[in-house]
Short mmCIF file of C-alpha atoms in Angstrom, two decimals:
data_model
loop_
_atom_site.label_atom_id
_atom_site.label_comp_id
_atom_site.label_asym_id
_atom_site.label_seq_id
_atom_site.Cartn_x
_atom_site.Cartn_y
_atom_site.Cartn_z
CA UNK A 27 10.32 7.86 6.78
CA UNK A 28 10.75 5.46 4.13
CA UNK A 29 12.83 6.86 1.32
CA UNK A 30 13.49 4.95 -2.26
CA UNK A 31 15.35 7.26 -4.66
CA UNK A 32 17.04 6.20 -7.65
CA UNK A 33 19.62 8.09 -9.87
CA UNK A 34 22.01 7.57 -12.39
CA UNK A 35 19.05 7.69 -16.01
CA UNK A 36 20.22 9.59 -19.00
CA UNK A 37 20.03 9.43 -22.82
CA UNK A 38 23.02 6.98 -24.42
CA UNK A 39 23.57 5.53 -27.89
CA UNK A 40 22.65 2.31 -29.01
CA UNK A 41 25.67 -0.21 -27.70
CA UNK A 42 26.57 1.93 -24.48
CA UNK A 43 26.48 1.89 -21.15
CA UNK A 44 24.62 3.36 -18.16
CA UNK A 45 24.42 2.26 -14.04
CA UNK A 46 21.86 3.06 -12.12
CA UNK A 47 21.83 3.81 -8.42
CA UNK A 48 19.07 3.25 -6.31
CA UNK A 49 19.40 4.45 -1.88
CA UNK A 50 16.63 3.29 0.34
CA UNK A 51 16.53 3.86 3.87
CA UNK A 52 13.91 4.30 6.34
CA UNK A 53 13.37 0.23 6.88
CA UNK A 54 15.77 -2.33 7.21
CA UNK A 55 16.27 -2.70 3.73
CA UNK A 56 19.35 -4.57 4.08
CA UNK A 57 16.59 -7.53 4.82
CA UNK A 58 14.88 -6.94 2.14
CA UNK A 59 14.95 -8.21 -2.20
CA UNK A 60 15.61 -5.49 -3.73
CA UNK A 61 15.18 -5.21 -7.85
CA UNK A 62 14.34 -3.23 -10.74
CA UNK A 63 11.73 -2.76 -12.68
CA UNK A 64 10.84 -0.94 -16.03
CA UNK A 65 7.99 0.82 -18.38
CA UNK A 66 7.95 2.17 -21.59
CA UNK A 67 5.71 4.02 -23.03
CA UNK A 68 2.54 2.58 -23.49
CA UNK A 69 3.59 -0.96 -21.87
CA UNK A 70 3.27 -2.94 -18.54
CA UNK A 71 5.59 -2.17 -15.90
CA UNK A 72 7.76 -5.75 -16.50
CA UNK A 73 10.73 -7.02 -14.28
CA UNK A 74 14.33 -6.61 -14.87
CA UNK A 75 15.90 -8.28 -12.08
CA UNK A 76 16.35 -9.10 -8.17
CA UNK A 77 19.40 -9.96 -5.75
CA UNK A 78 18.63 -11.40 -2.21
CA UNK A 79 19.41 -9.73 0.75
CA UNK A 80 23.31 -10.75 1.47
CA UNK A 81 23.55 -10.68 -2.18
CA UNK A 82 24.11 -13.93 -3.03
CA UNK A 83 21.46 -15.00 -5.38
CA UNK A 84 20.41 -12.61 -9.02
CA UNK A 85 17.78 -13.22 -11.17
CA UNK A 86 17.19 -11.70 -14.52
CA UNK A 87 14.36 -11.51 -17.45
CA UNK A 88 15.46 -13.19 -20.34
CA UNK A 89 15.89 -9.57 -22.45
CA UNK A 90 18.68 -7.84 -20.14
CA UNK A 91 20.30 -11.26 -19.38
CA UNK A 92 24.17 -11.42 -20.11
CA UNK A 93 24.27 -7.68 -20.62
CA UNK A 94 22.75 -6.20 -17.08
CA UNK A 95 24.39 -6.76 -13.67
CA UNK A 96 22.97 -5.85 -10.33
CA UNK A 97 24.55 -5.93 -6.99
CA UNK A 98 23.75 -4.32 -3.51
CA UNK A 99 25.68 -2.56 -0.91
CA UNK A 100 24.20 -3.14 2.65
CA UNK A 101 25.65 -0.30 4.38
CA UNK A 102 24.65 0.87 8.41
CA UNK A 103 21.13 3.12 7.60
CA UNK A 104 21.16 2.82 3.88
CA UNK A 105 20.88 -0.13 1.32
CA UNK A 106 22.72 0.98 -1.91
CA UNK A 107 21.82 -0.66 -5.03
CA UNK A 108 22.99 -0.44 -8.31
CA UNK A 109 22.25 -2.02 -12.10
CA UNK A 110 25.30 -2.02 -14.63
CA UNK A 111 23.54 -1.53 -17.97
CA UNK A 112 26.07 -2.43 -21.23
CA UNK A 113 25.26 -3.29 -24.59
CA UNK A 114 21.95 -1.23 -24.47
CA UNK A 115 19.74 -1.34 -27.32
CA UNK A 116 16.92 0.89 -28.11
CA UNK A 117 14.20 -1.56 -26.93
CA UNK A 118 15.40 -0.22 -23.20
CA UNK A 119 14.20 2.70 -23.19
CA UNK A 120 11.84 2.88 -20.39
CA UNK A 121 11.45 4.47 -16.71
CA UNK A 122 13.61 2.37 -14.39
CA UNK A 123 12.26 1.92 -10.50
CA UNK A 124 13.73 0.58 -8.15
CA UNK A 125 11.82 -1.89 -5.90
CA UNK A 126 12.11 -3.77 -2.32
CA UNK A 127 10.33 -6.83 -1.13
CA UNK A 128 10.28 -8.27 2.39
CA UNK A 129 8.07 -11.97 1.91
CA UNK A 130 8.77 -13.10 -1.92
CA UNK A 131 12.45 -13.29 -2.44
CA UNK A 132 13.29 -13.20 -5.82
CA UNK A 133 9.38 -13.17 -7.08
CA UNK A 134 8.79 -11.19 -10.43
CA UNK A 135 5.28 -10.03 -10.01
CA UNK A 136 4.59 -6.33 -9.59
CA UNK A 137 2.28 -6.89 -6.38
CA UNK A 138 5.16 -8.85 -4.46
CA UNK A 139 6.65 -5.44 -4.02
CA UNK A 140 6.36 -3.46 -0.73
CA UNK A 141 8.19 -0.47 -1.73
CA UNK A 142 9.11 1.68 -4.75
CA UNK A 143 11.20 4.75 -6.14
CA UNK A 144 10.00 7.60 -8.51
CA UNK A 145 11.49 5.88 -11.12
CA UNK A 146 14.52 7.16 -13.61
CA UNK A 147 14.25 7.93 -17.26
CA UNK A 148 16.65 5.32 -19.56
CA UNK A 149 16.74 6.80 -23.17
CA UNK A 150 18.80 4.75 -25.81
CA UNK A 151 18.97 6.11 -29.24
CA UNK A 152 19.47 3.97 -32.42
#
């Protein structure tokens, strides 16, 4: 069965760093977008970013640009991906899922996405 699970939340101070870890198997995800997503409290799930299938082409929201980094590692049964969060500021804290899509590449609207994770908490403290 389809399995999205991501890892890697936590609470950090204002200026520090986090990465996040995402494994999704049960499709073959190594075909697939895959990106991240967020939602704080009260707000709109919103995008954070996407990388293509081989990897080869990122895309970020203007707010994490510069400071977040995501890459992808395409192993045999499992597609590994991960987001490098530095410079965090307290404006990030939010739930962080990890998404895949098959048909919209590096699209930015929540309903382009075929599957999601249970999300991870991202706490950053001022």
């Amino acid at each position: 069965q389809v399995q999205v699970v991501e890892s890697g939340g936590g609470l950090v101070q204002a200026g520090g760093s986090l990465r996040l870890s995402c494994a999704a198997s049960g499709r073959t995800f190594s075909s697939y977008t895959m990106g991240w997503f967020r939602q704080a409290p009260g707000k709109e799930r919103e995008f954070v970013g996407a990388i293509s299938w081989g990897g080869g082409s990122t895309t970020y929201a203007d707010s994490v640009k510069g400071r977040f980094t995501i890459s992808r590692d395409n192993a045999k049964n499992t597609v590994y991906l991960y987001l490098q969060m530095n410079s965090l500021k307290p404006e990030d804290t939010a739930v962080y899922y990890c998404a895949a899509n098959r048909d919209y590449g590096l699209g930015r609207r929540y309903d382009y996405w075929d599957y999601w994770g249970q999300g991870t908490q991202v706490t950053v403290s001022s």
